[in-house]
XYZ file of C-alpha atoms in Angstrom:
538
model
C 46.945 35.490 40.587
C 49.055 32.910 38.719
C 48.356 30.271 36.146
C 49.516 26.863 36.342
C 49.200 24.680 33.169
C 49.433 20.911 32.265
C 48.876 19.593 36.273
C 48.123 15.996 35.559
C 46.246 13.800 37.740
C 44.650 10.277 37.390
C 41.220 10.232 36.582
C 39.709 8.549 40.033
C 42.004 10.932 42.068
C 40.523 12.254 45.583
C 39.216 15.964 45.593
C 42.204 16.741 48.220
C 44.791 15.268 44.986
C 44.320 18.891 43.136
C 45.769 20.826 46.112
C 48.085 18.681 46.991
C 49.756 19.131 43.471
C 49.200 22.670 43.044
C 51.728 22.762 46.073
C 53.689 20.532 44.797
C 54.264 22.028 41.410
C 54.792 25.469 43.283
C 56.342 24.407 46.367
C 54.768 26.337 48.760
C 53.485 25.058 52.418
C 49.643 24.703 52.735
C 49.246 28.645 54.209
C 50.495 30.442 51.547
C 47.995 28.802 48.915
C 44.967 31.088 49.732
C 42.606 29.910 46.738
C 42.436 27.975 43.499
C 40.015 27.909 40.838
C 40.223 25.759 37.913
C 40.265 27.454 34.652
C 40.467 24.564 31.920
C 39.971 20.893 32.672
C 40.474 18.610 29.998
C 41.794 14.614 29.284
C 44.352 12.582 27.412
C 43.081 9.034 26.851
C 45.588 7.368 24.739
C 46.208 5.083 27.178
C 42.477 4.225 27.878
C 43.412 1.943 31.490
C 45.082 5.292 32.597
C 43.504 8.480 31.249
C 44.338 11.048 32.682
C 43.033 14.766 33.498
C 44.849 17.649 32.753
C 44.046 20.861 34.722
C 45.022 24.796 33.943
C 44.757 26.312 37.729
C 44.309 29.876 38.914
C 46.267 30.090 42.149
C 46.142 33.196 44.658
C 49.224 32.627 46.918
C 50.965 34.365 49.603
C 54.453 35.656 48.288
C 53.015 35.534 44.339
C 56.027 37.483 43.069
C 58.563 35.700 45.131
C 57.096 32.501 43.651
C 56.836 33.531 40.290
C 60.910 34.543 40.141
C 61.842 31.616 41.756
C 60.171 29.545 39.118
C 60.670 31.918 36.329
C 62.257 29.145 34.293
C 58.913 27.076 34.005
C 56.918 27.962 31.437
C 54.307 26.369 33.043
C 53.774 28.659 35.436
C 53.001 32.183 34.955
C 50.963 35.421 35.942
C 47.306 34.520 35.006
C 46.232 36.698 31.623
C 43.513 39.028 32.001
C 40.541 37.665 30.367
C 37.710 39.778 30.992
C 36.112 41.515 28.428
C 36.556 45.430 27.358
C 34.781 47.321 25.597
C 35.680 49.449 22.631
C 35.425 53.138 22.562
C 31.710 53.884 21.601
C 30.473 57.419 20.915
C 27.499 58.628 20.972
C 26.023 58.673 17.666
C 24.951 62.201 16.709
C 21.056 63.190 16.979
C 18.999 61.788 14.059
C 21.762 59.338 13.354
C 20.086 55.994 12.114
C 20.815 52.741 14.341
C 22.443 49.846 13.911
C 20.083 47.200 12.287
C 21.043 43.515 12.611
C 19.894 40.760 10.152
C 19.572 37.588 12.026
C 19.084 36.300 15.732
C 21.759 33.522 15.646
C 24.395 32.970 17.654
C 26.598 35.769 15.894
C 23.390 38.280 15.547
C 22.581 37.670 18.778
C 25.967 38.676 19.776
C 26.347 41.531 17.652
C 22.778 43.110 19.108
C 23.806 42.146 23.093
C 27.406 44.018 22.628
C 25.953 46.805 20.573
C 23.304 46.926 23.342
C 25.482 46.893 26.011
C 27.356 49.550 24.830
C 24.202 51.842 24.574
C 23.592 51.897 20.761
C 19.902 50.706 20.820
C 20.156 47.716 17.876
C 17.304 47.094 15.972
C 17.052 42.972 15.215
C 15.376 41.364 11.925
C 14.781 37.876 12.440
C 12.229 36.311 9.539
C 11.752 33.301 12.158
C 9.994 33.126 14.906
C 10.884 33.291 18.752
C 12.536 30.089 19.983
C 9.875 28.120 21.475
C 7.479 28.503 18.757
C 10.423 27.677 16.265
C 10.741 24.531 18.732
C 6.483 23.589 18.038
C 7.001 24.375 14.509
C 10.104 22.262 14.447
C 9.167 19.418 15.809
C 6.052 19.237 14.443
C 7.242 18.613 10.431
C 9.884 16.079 12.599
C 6.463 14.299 13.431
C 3.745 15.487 10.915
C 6.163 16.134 7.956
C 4.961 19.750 7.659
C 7.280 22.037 6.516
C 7.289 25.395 7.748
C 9.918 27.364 5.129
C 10.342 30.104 7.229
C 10.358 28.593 11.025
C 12.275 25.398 10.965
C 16.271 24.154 12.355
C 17.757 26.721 9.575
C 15.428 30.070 10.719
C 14.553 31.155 13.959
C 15.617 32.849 17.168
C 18.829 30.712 17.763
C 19.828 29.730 14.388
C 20.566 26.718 13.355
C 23.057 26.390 16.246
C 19.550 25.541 18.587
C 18.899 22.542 16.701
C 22.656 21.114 17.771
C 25.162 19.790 20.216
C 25.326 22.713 21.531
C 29.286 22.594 21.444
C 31.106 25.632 22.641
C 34.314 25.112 21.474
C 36.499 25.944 18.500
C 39.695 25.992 17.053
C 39.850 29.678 15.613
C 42.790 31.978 17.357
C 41.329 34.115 20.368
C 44.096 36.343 21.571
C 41.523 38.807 22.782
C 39.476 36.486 25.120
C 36.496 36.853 22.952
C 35.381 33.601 23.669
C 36.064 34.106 27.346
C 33.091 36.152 26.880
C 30.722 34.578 25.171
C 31.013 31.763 27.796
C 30.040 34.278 30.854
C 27.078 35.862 29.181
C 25.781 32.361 28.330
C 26.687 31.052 32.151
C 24.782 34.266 32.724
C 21.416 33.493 30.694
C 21.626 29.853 32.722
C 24.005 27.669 31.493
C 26.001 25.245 33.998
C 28.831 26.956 34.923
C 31.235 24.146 34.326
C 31.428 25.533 30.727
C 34.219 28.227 31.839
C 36.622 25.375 32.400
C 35.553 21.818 30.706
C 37.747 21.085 27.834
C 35.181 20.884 25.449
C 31.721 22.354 26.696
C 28.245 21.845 25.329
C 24.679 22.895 26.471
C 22.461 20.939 24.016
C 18.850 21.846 22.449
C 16.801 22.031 25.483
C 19.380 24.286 27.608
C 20.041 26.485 24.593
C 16.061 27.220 24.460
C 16.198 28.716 27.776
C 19.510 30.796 27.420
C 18.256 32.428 24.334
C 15.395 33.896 25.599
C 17.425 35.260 28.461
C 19.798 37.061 25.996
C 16.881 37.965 24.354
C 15.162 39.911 27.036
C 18.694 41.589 28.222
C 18.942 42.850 24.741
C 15.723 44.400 24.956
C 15.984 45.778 28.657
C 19.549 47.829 27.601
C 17.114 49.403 24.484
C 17.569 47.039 21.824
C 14.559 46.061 19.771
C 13.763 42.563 18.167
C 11.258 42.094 15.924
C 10.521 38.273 14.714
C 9.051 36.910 11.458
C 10.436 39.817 10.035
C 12.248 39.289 6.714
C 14.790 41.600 4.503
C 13.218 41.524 1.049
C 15.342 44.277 -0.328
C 18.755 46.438 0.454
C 18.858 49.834 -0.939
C 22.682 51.279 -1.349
C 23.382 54.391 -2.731
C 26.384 54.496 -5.230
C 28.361 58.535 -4.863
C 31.201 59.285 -6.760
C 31.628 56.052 -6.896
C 31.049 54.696 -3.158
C 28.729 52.364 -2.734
C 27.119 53.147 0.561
C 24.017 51.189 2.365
C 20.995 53.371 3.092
C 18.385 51.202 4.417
C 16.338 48.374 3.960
C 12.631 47.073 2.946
C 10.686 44.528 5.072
C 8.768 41.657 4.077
C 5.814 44.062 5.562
C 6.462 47.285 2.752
C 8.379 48.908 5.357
C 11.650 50.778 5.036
C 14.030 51.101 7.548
C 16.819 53.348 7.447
C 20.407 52.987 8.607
C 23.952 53.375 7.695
C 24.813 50.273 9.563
C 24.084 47.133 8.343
C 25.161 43.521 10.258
C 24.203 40.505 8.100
C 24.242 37.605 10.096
C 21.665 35.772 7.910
C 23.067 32.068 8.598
C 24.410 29.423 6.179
C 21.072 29.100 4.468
C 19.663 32.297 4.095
C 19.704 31.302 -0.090
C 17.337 34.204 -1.074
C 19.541 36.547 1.111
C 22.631 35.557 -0.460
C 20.661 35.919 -3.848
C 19.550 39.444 -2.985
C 23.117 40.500 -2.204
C 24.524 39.590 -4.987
C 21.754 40.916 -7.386
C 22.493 44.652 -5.609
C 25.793 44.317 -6.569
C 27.431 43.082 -2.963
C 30.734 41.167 -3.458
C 30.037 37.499 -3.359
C 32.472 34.415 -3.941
C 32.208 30.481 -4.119
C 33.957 29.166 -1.205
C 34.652 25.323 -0.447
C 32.316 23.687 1.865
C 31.497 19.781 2.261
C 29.328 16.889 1.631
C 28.409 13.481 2.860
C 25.884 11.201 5.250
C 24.941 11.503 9.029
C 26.785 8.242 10.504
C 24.839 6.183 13.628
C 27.068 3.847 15.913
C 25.982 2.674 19.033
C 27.362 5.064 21.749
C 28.468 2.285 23.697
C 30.514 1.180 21.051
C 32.023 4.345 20.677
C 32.633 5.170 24.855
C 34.560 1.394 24.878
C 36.913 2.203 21.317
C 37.698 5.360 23.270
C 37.527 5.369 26.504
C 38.276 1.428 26.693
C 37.718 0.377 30.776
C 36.854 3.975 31.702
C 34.210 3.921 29.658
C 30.838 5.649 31.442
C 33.050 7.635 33.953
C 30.760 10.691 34.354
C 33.963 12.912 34.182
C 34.533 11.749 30.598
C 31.044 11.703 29.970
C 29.945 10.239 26.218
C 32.786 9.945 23.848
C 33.070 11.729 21.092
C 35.678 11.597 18.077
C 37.686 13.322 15.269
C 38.809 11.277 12.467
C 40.317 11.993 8.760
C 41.231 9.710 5.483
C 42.850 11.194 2.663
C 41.422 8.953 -0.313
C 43.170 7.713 -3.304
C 41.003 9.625 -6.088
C 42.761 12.874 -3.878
C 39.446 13.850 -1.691
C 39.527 14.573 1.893
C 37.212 12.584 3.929
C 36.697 13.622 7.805
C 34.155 13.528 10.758
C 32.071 16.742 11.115
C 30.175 18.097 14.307
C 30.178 14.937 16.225
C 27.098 14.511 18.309
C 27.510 12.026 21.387
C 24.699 10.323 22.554
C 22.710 12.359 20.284
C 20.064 11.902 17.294
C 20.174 12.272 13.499
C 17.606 15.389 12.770
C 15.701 16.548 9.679
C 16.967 20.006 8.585
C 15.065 20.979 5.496
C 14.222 24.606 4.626
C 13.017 24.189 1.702
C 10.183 22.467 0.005
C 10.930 18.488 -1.725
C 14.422 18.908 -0.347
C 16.334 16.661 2.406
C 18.938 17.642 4.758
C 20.282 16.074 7.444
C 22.091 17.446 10.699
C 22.822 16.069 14.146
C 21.873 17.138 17.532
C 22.091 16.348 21.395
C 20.568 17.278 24.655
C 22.732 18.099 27.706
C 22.490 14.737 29.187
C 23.952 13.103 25.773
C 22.351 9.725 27.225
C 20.831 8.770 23.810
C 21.546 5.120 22.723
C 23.410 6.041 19.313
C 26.734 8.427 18.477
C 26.192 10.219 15.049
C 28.350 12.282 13.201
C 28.594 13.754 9.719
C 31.375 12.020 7.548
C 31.980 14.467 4.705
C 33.865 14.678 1.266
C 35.467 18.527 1.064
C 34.518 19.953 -2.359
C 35.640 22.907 -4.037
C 34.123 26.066 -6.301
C 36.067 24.001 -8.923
C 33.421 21.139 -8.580
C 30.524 23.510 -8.940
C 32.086 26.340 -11.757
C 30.807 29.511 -12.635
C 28.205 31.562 -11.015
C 29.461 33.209 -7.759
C 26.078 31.345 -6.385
C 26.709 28.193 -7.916
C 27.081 26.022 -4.943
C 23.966 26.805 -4.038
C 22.423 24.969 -6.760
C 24.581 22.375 -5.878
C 23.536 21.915 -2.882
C 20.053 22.231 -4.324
C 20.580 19.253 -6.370
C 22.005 16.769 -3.989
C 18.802 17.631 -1.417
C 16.006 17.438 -3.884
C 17.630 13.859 -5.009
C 17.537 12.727 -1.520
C 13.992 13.659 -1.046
C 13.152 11.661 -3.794
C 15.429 8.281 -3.061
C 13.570 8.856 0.548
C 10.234 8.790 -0.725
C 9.087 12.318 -1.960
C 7.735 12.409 1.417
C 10.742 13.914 4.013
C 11.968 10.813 4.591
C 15.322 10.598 4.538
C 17.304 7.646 2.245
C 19.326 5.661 4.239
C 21.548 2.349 3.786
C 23.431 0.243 6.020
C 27.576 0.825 6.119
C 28.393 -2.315 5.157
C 25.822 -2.493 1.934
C 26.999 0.997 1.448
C 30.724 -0.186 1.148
C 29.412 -3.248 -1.357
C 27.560 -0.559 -3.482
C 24.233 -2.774 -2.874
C 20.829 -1.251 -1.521
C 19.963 -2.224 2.159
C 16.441 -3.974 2.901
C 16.075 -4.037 6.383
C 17.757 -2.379 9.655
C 20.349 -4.167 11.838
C 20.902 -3.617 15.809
C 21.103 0.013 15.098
C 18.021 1.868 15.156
C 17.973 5.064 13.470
C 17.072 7.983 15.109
C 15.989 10.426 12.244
C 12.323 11.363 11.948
C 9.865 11.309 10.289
C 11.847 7.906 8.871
C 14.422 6.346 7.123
C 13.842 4.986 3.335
C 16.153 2.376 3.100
C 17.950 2.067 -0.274
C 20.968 2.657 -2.278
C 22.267 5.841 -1.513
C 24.760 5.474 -4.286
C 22.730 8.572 -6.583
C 22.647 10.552 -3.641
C 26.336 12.512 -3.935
C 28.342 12.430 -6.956
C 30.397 9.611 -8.115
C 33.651 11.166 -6.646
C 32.314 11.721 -3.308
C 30.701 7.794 -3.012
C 33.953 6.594 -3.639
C 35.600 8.382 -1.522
C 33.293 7.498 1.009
C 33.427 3.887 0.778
C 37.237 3.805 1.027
C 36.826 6.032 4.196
C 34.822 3.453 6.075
C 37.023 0.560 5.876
C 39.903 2.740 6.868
C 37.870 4.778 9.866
C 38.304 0.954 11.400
C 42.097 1.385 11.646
C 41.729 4.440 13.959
C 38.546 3.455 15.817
C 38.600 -0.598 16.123
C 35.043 -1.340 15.322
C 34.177 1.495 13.402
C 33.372 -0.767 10.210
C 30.334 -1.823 11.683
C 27.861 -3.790 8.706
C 25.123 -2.541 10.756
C 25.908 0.826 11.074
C 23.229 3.769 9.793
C 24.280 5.818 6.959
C 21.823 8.860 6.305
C 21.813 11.443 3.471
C 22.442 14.133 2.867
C 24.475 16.465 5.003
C 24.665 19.282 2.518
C 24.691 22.544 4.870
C 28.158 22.201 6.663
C 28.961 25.726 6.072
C 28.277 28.302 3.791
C 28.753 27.938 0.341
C 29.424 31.867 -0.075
C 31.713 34.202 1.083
C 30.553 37.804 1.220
C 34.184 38.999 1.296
C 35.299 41.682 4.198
C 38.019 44.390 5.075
C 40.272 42.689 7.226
C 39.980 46.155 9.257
C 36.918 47.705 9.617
C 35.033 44.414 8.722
C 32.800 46.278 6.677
C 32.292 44.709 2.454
C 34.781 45.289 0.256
C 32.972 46.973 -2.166
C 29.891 48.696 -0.113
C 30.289 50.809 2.824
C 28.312 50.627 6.040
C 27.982 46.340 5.074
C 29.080 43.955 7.894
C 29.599 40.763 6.710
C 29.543 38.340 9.882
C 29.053 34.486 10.846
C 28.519 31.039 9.207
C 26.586 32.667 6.269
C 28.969 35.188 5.488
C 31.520 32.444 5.685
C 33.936 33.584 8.868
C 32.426 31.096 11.243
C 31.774 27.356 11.969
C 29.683 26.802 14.848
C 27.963 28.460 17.695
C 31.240 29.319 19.340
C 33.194 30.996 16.655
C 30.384 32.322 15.242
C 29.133 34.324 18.408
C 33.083 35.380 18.539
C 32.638 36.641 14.976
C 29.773 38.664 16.104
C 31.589 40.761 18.783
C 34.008 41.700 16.524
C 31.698 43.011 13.872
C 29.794 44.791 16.950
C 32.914 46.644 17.541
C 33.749 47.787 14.296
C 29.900 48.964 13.931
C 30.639 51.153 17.160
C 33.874 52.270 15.702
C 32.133 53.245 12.597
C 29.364 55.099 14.153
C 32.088 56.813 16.600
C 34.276 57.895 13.405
């Protein structure tokens, strides 16, 4: 098998176009091509009257080393890589050894406990939410009835937070090991469309996700794994010889203790009383940067025609999404964060008389408004101190929206154009928000600090340069989009993944601050499932 990279094509070519260059580019008759798959499809629209795709092919062909030498000068072509998964070298354990015991059932913990599993080392799974589709009730019922569940809501839950989403599954992280190759099959496995192997950016959304999860789930359980739901880690006990700090076990929100010398915590970026409870038993914590800012509505149409310009609705291209970054005068960073096309602005508290805000789309992505979170990237200098001290700052900034939305879960909103003026908005425009329960209209002004508004405001008007229209008065600002990544990092060996300062601790995911996203964090979790089995081989 051989790969063939960047084969371009117009957008609105015929289905016979792809062969026809594949022998092109190889120049080979018809006979000798015996198959083709296509094993990344993606676009470049900078010239939106002539986008065109860009295909990675996987060609079986009569004569493949022949072909190969003869064009051993393009880089372009060359033998396909072997991207199918292996496993590590798993003993095992010995009689009476304790097992594994996961923390978490997101993307990454769900991935740590279906490798584990699959390798025969019976997981045990702690997840303090509950299984997806009453997560989903609970969910959308504070959405409608503004009641709160603390413990089942878009943070906690069978899926993590990553449920409540896009759905994206892509990432920018280095994957030399095809990690990601592999994450994609099992979810194609548990239902997903299949055209994730090879879209350039693939997504599922909420509704999609629900299903696959509960697949994964039952797999899990069928290879000897165990799950157990609502299920919370109130305590970590870690015994400290000659001066090794090693994990013994841990104590349930029931009274129960569960042993084990292998500990995944995969607890999400808002775990707060987990990250609490690790530091107060001595676990090596750090403040790490994260970001802050307002969920942004356009209308997607808007958005499809500034990208996408005449093509705009071709179902190959789908809604448009974008990236976009302004470096401000007063030295802050301002960019677009998890993009949702065609989506809606969600409510994504976890905690009582706080807001958050987060954004999330179904498969389809046929809602009438783009959203995306435009964020201000803050550091531990901005927050000094306590290890833990972004957490209070995030603490602040969500119990001041709850109160400029009402004191009642609504979320404070203004329109862009007040926004830039720095006056409060009174009534809506042609966009309709789509967070529920409501928007409060208002100044949101006292919603971030003084460095971050600013920032903000010079953003907007500049956004406008790289997306023509993008300076829309009418556009819907919502606040505040607090939880874009952990504001901890539980620091790891860059070896055997485990703590740095207490043995038999696997840091892993969002929360433990080595992942963004479903993708990378689900990558993240194999990795720390293979140095669990290579611990409990040693």
């Amino acid at each position: 098998m051989l790969r063939i990279s960047e084969l371009k094509l117009p957008l609105d070519h015929p289905e016979s176009a792809l062969r026809e260059a594949i022998l092109a580019r190889l120049g080979i008759p018809s006979a000798d091509l015996v198959d083709f798959t296509v094993f990344k499809r993606s676009y470049d629209a900078r010239k939106k009257s002539a986008i065109v795709l860009i295909y990675q092919i996987d060609a079986e062909v009569r004569g493949e080393a022949a072909v190969l030498a003869r064009l051993a000068k393009d880089q372009q072509v060359f033998p396909s890589p072997d991207t199918g998964y292996k496993f590590v070298p798993a003993a095992k354990p010995a009689p009476g050894t304790p097992r594994p015991v996961v923390v978490g059932m997101g993307p990454c913990g769900m991935f740590v406990a279906l490798i584990l599993a699959q390798m025969g080392l019976n997981p045990l799974v702690l997840e303090r939410g509950k299984v997806v589709r009453e997560r989903t009730v609970d969910t959308f019922g504070f959405w409608r009835k503004r009641k709160l569940n603390t413990e089942s809501n878009v943070q906690f839950g069978e899926g993590g937070a990553g449920t409540f989403s896009d759905g994206k599954l892509y990432s920018q992280i280095k994957d030399p090991k095809h990690y990601g190759r592999k994450v994609l099959t099992e979810f194609v496995k548990a239902g997903a469309p299949e055209e994730i192997l090879y879209v350039s950016k693939p997504h599922i959304g909420t509704f999609r996700l629900v299903k696959m999860v509960e697949q994964i789930r039952a797999e899990i359980i069928a290879l000897g794994g165990e799950i157990r739901f609502e299920t919370r880690v109130d305590d970590i006990y870690v015994s400290n010889e000659a001066g090794v700090r090693q994990v013994q076990g841990v104590r349930l929100s029931s009274g129960e203790e569960i042993p084990t010398r292998h500990l995944v915590m995969a607890i999400g970026h808002s775990a707060r009383d987990t990250f609490e409870l690790l530091y107060q038993r001595g676990v090596y914590v750090e403040a790490k940067p994260f970001s802050i800012g307002f969920r942004v509505e356009h209308p997607q149409s808007l958005i499809d025609v500034c990208r996408f310009g005449p093509n705009a609705g071709n179902k190959l291209l789908g809604a448009a999404d974008y990236k976009i970054v302004h470096h401000a005068s007063n030295g802050r960073s301002v960019y677009s964060f998890c993009m949702c096309p065609g989506g809606t602005v969600v409510a994504a508290s976890s905690e009582e008389g706080r807001v958050v805000t987060n954004g999330m789309s179904q498969y389809s992505r046929n809602e009438r408004n783009a959203n995306s979170a435009i964020v201000v990237g803050i550091t531990p200098d901005d927050y000094p101190g306590h290890p833990l001290a972004g957490i209070a700052f995030q603490r602040e900034l969500e119990s001041r929206a709850y109160v400029l939305g009402g004191s009642n879960y609504d979320a404070p909103g203004q329109l862009m154009g007040d926004f830039v003026r720095g006056i409060p908005s009174k009534e809506f425009g042609a966009v309709v928000p789509s967070f529920r329960p409501a928007v409060h209209l208002t100044d949101l002004a006292p919603s971030l600090p003084d460095y971050a508004i600013v920032a903000l405001r010079e953003a907007f008007v500049a956004f406008d340069k790289q997306i023509k229209g993008y300076y829309k008065e009418d556009a819907v600002l919502t606040g505040v989009e607090t939880r874009t990544s952990s504001p901890i990092r539980i620091k790891r060996n860059d070896g055997d993944l485990q703590s740095l300062n207490t043995r038999g601790l696997f840091p892993a995911g969002e929360g433990a601050g080595y992942a963004g996203g479903i993708m990378s964090a689900a990558v993240d979790g194999i990795r720390v499932a293979e140095a669990v089995a290579l611990a409990m081989a040693a």
